[in-house]
PDB file of C-alpha atoms in Angstrom:
ATOM      1  CA  MET A   9     -16.216-123.297  33.914  1.00 47.00           C
ATOM      2  CA  SER A  10     -14.282-118.867  34.340  1.00 49.00           C
ATOM      3  CA  ARG A  11     -17.420-116.752  36.727  1.00 47.00           C
ATOM      4  CA  TYR A  12     -15.862-114.127  33.850  1.00 44.00           C
ATOM      5  CA  PRO A  13     -15.334-113.302  30.000  1.00 45.00           C
ATOM      6  CA  MET A  14     -12.066-113.266  28.399  1.00 45.00           C
ATOM      7  CA  SER A  15     -12.144-109.945  27.833  1.00 45.00           C
ATOM      8  CA  ALA A  16     -12.313-108.937  31.713  1.00 43.00           C
ATOM      9  CA  LEU A  17      -9.811-111.446  32.018  1.00 45.00           C
ATOM     10  CA  LYS A  18      -7.039-110.020  30.008  1.00 48.00           C
ATOM     11  CA  GLN A  19      -4.573-107.729  31.213  1.00 46.00           C
ATOM     12  CA  SER A  20      -5.065-103.890  31.519  1.00 43.00           C
ATOM     13  CA  ALA A  21      -3.582-101.564  28.678  1.00 40.00           C
ATOM     14  CA  ARG A  22      -1.439-100.291  31.170  1.00 46.00           C
ATOM     15  CA  GLN A  23      -0.696-102.799  33.081  1.00 51.00           C
ATOM     16  CA  GLY A  24       1.423-101.118  36.399  1.00 62.00           C
ATOM     17  CA  SER A  25       4.545-102.830  38.726  1.00 83.00           C
ATOM     18  CA  ARG A  26       3.888-105.246  40.767  1.00 85.00           C
ATOM     19  CA  ALA A  27       3.587-102.808  43.790  1.00 89.00           C
ATOM     20  CA  GLN A  28       1.486-100.541  41.725  1.00 92.00           C
ATOM     21  CA  GLU A  29      -0.600-103.287  41.499  1.00 91.00           C
ATOM     22  CA  ASP A  30      -0.744-105.149  45.311  1.00 92.00           C
ATOM     23  CA  TYR A  31      -1.844-100.945  45.999  1.00 96.00           C
ATOM     24  CA  LEU A  32      -4.916-100.977  43.889  1.00 96.00           C
ATOM     25  CA  GLU A  33      -5.418-104.625  44.924  1.00 94.00           C
ATOM     26  CA  GLN A  34      -5.580-103.978  48.535  1.00 96.00           C
ATOM     27  CA  ILE A  35      -7.420-100.978  48.045  1.00 97.00           C
ATOM     28  CA  HIS A  36      -9.682-102.040  45.916  1.00 97.00           C
ATOM     29  CA  LYS A  37      -9.972-104.869  49.656  1.00 96.00           C
ATOM     30  CA  LEU A  38     -10.730-102.639  51.254  1.00 97.00           C
ATOM     31  CA  ILE A  39     -12.922-100.539  49.042  1.00 96.00           C
ATOM     32  CA  ALA A  40     -15.058-103.802  48.619  1.00 95.00           C
ATOM     33  CA  GLU A  41     -15.148-104.891  52.809  1.00 96.00           C
ATOM     34  CA  LYS A  42     -15.874-101.259  54.555  1.00 94.00           C
ATOM     35  CA  GLY A  43     -16.753 -98.665  52.267  1.00 92.00           C
ATOM     36  CA  TYR A  44     -14.210 -96.562  52.399  1.00 93.00           C
ATOM     37  CA  ALA A  45      -9.904 -97.237  51.684  1.00 96.00           C
ATOM     38  CA  ARG A  46      -7.153 -95.107  54.059  1.00 95.00           C
ATOM     39  CA  VAL A  47      -3.845 -95.286  53.840  1.00 96.00           C
ATOM     40  CA  VAL A  48      -3.014 -96.559  57.962  1.00 95.00           C
ATOM     41  CA  ASP A  49      -5.272 -99.113  56.521  1.00 96.00           C
ATOM     42  CA  VAL A  50      -3.132-100.175  53.390  1.00 96.00           C
ATOM     43  CA  ALA A  51       0.081 -99.785  55.070  1.00 96.00           C
ATOM     44  CA  LYS A  52      -1.339-102.597  57.785  1.00 96.00           C
ATOM     45  CA  ASN A  53      -2.525-104.780  55.043  1.00 94.00           C
ATOM     46  CA  LEU A  54       0.744-104.898  53.459  1.00 94.00           C
ATOM     47  CA  GLY A  55       2.904-104.375  56.442  1.00 95.00           C
ATOM     48  CA  LEU A  56       4.562-101.315  55.451  1.00 96.00           C
ATOM     49  CA  ALA A  57       5.598 -97.217  57.001  1.00 96.00           C
ATOM     50  CA  GLN A  58       1.974 -95.080  56.746  1.00 95.00           C
ATOM     51  CA  ALA A  59       4.960 -92.972  55.093  1.00 95.00           C
ATOM     52  CA  SER A  60       6.177 -95.691  52.452  1.00 96.00           C
ATOM     53  CA  VAL A  61       2.239 -96.192  52.000  1.00 96.00           C
ATOM     54  CA  THR A  62       1.277 -92.397  51.333  1.00 96.00           C
ATOM     55  CA  ASN A  63       4.425 -92.303  48.695  1.00 96.00           C
ATOM     56  CA  MET A  64       2.878 -94.184  46.305  1.00 97.00           C
ATOM     57  CA  ILE A  65      -1.034 -93.493  46.684  1.00 97.00           C
ATOM     58  CA  GLN A  66       0.578 -89.857  46.198  1.00 96.00           C
ATOM     59  CA  ARG A  67       2.461 -91.648  42.251  1.00 96.00           C
ATOM     60  CA  LEU A  68      -0.598 -93.703  42.052  1.00 97.00           C
ATOM     61  CA  ASP A  69      -2.878 -90.039  42.326  1.00 96.00           C
ATOM     62  CA  ALA A  70      -0.371 -88.602  39.627  1.00 96.00           C
ATOM     63  CA  ASP A  71      -0.611 -91.673  37.507  1.00 96.00           C
ATOM     64  CA  GLY A  72      -4.061 -91.552  37.270  1.00 96.00           C
ATOM     65  CA  LEU A  73      -5.475 -94.422  38.905  1.00 97.00           C
ATOM     66  CA  VAL A  74      -6.736 -93.056  42.240  1.00 97.00           C
ATOM     67  CA  ASN A  75      -8.026 -89.914  44.164  1.00 96.00           C
ATOM     68  CA  TYR A  76      -6.286 -89.089  47.394  1.00 96.00           C
ATOM     69  CA  GLU A  77      -6.779 -86.911  48.984  1.00 90.00           C
ATOM     70  CA  LYS A  78      -5.072 -85.951  52.686  1.00 88.00           C
ATOM     71  CA  TYR A  79      -6.737 -87.314  55.864  1.00 85.00           C
ATOM     72  CA  ARG A  80     -10.132 -87.936  53.916  1.00 88.00           C
ATOM     73  CA  GLY A  81      -8.792 -91.791  52.121  1.00 91.00           C
ATOM     74  CA  VAL A  82      -8.765 -93.407  48.647  1.00 97.00           C
ATOM     75  CA  VAL A  83     -10.950 -94.010  45.959  1.00 96.00           C
ATOM     76  CA  LEU A  84      -9.601 -95.906  43.310  1.00 97.00           C
ATOM     77  CA  THR A  85     -10.605 -93.699  39.348  1.00 97.00           C
ATOM     78  CA  ASP A  86     -11.696 -95.914  36.662  1.00 96.00           C
ATOM     79  CA  GLU A  87      -9.355 -96.961  35.503  1.00 96.00           C
ATOM     80  CA  GLY A  88      -7.838 -97.968  38.556  1.00 96.00           C
ATOM     81  CA  GLU A  89     -10.798-100.252  38.826  1.00 96.00           C
ATOM     82  CA  GLU A  90     -10.050-101.968  35.543  1.00 95.00           C
ATOM     83  CA  ILE A  91      -6.925-102.950  36.798  1.00 93.00           C
ATOM     84  CA  ALA A  92      -7.759-103.758  40.881  1.00 95.00           C
ATOM     85  CA  ARG A  93     -10.725-105.800  39.306  1.00 94.00           C
ATOM     86  CA  ALA A  94      -8.373-107.526  36.561  1.00 92.00           C
ATOM     87  CA  ILE A  95      -5.384-108.302  39.362  1.00 91.00           C
ATOM     88  CA  VAL A  96      -8.682-110.074  41.558  1.00 92.00           C
ATOM     89  CA  ARG A  97      -9.934-111.996  39.078  1.00 93.00           C
ATOM     90  CA  ARG A  98      -6.021-113.380  38.323  1.00 94.00           C
ATOM     91  CA  HIS A  99      -6.286-114.074  41.994  1.00 94.00           C
ATOM     92  CA  GLU A 100      -8.917-115.729  41.704  1.00 95.00           C
ATOM     93  CA  GLU A 101      -8.705-117.854  38.413  1.00 96.00           C
ATOM     94  CA  LEU A 102      -5.465-119.234  39.478  1.00 97.00           C
ATOM     95  CA  THR A 103      -6.616-119.686  43.522  1.00 97.00           C
ATOM     96  CA  THR A 104      -9.418-121.849  42.535  1.00 97.00           C
ATOM     97  CA  PHE A 105      -6.760-123.780  39.331  1.00 97.00           C
ATOM     98  CA  LEU A 106      -4.421-124.526  42.601  1.00 97.00           C
ATOM     99  CA  GLU A 107      -7.978-125.752  44.683  1.00 97.00           C
ATOM    100  CA  LEU A 108      -8.312-128.512  43.183  1.00 96.00           C
ATOM    101  CA  PHE A 109      -5.045-130.073  43.704  1.00 94.00           C
ATOM    102  CA  GLY A 110      -5.256-129.752  47.013  1.00 93.00           C
ATOM    103  CA  VAL A 111      -3.016-127.673  47.539  1.00 95.00           C
ATOM    104  CA  ASP A 112      -3.134-125.635  51.039  1.00 95.00           C
ATOM    105  CA  ASP A 113      -4.314-122.612  51.158  1.00 96.00           C
ATOM    106  CA  ALA A 114      -0.756-120.506  53.227  1.00 96.00           C
ATOM    107  CA  THR A 115       0.829-122.660  49.755  1.00 96.00           C
ATOM    108  CA  ILE A 116      -2.142-120.944  46.913  1.00 96.00           C
ATOM    109  CA  TYR A 117      -1.497-117.234  48.560  1.00 94.00           C
ATOM    110  CA  GLU A 118       1.910-117.170  48.351  1.00 94.00           C
ATOM    111  CA  ASP A 119       1.393-119.514  45.049  1.00 95.00           C
ATOM    112  CA  VAL A 120      -0.712-117.264  44.008  1.00 95.00           C
ATOM    113  CA  GLU A 121       0.332-113.015  45.441  1.00 89.00           C
ATOM    114  CA  GLY A 122       3.497-113.671  42.642  1.00 86.00           C
ATOM    115  CA  MET A 123       1.950-115.543  39.132  1.00 91.00           C
ATOM    116  CA  GLU A 124      -0.901-113.059  39.399  1.00 87.00           C
ATOM    117  CA  HIS A 125       1.512-109.863  37.986  1.00 83.00           C
ATOM    118  CA  HIS A 126       3.530-112.106  35.272  1.00 86.00           C
ATOM    119  CA  ILE A 127       1.159-114.409  34.336  1.00 90.00           C
ATOM    120  CA  SER A 128       0.493-113.351  30.755  1.00 91.00           C
ATOM    121  CA  PRO A 129      -3.814-113.917  29.208  1.00 92.00           C
ATOM    122  CA  GLU A 130      -2.451-116.440  27.216  1.00 95.00           C
ATOM    123  CA  THR A 131      -0.798-119.565  29.884  1.00 95.00           C
ATOM    124  CA  LEU A 132      -4.605-117.636  32.274  1.00 95.00           C
ATOM    125  CA  ALA A 133      -6.637-118.391  29.690  1.00 96.00           C
ATOM    126  CA  ALA A 134      -4.189-122.109  29.390  1.00 97.00           C
ATOM    127  CA  ILE A 135      -5.013-122.724  33.283  1.00 97.00           C
ATOM    128  CA  ILE A 136      -8.939-121.237  33.189  1.00 97.00           C
ATOM    129  CA  SER A 137      -9.984-123.742  30.781  1.00 97.00           C
ATOM    130  CA  LEU A 138      -7.747-126.280  31.859  1.00 96.00           C
ATOM    131  CA  THR A 139      -9.445-125.729  35.143  1.00 97.00           C
ATOM    132  CA  ALA A 140     -13.512-125.961  33.573  1.00 97.00           C
ATOM    133  CA  GLU A 141     -11.902-129.365  32.152  1.00 96.00           C
ATOM    134  CA  LEU A 142     -10.657-130.711  35.134  1.00 96.00           C
ATOM    135  CA  GLN A 143     -14.144-129.513  36.964  1.00 96.00           C
ATOM    136  CA  ARG A 144     -15.864-131.881  34.983  1.00 97.00           C
ATOM    137  CA  GLN A 145     -14.052-134.824  35.697  1.00 96.00           C
ATOM    138  CA  PRO A 146     -13.277-134.904  39.489  1.00 95.00           C
ATOM    139  CA  ALA A 147     -11.818-138.712  38.171  1.00 96.00           C
ATOM    140  CA  LEU A 148      -8.662-137.068  36.406  1.00 95.00           C
ATOM    141  CA  VAL A 149      -8.583-134.679  39.421  1.00 95.00           C
ATOM    142  CA  LYS A 150      -8.483-137.460  41.717  1.00 95.00           C
ATOM    143  CA  ARG A 151      -5.997-139.241  39.508  1.00 95.00           C
ATOM    144  CA  VAL A 152      -3.704-136.006  39.029  1.00 94.00           C
ATOM    145  CA  GLN A 153      -3.805-135.327  43.209  1.00 94.00           C
ATOM    146  CA  GLU A 154      -2.615-139.240  44.188  1.00 94.00           C
ATOM    147  CA  ARG A 155      -0.078-138.670  41.346  1.00 94.00           C
ATOM    148  CA  MET A 156       1.212-135.607  43.270  1.00 93.00           C
ATOM    149  CA  LYS A 157       1.042-137.615  46.364  1.00 92.00           C
ATOM    150  CA  GLN A 158       3.441-139.835  44.718  1.00 92.00           C
ATOM    151  CA  ILE A 159       5.830-136.671  43.445  1.00 92.00           C
ATOM    152  CA  ARG A 160       6.160-135.477  47.261  1.00 88.00           C
ATOM    153  CA  ARG A 161       7.189-139.232  48.283  1.00 89.00           C
ATOM    154  CA  ALA A 162      10.057-139.700  45.882  1.00 86.00           C
TER     155      ALA A 162
END
C-alpha cells in the first residue's frame, strides 16, 4: 500500500517543465540532506555550470517557486515545496514498483528519471495499486521475475 494519500500524489496544479522539476527535486533533496541548498551544490548534482543553474534558479524565483538571494542560497516556497514533494513521491512509488521485479538500481534510476516527469496521475494510481497487490502476492512476483528472465534470454 502506498505511504501517501492519492491526493498527495497528484501532479501539482502548476506542473513545471522537466528541467524545473529536476531543479526543485534537487533543491528539496539538498535541503533534506544538508539543511540548505546552494547554487554550487545544485550545479554539482545536476552536472551543470553554475551560471546555467543561477539562471534557472532566478527564473524559479521569478515564478514564485523558490526564494533566492545571491551568496545566501535557495529556499523552496510553499508552492515549490509542494511540487518538489510530489516529484519525490512519484519517484519513490515508481522505484518501489520496479524494485519488485528485481530491476537493477542503475536501470531503475535512469527509467524513473524519465518516467517521473511524464506520468499522469491516473497511470501513477494504477502503478501504485498494482504495486500494493503484488506486494501481497510474492508468488506472483516470483513468476513475473521468471518470465522476465525468459524474455531477456529470448
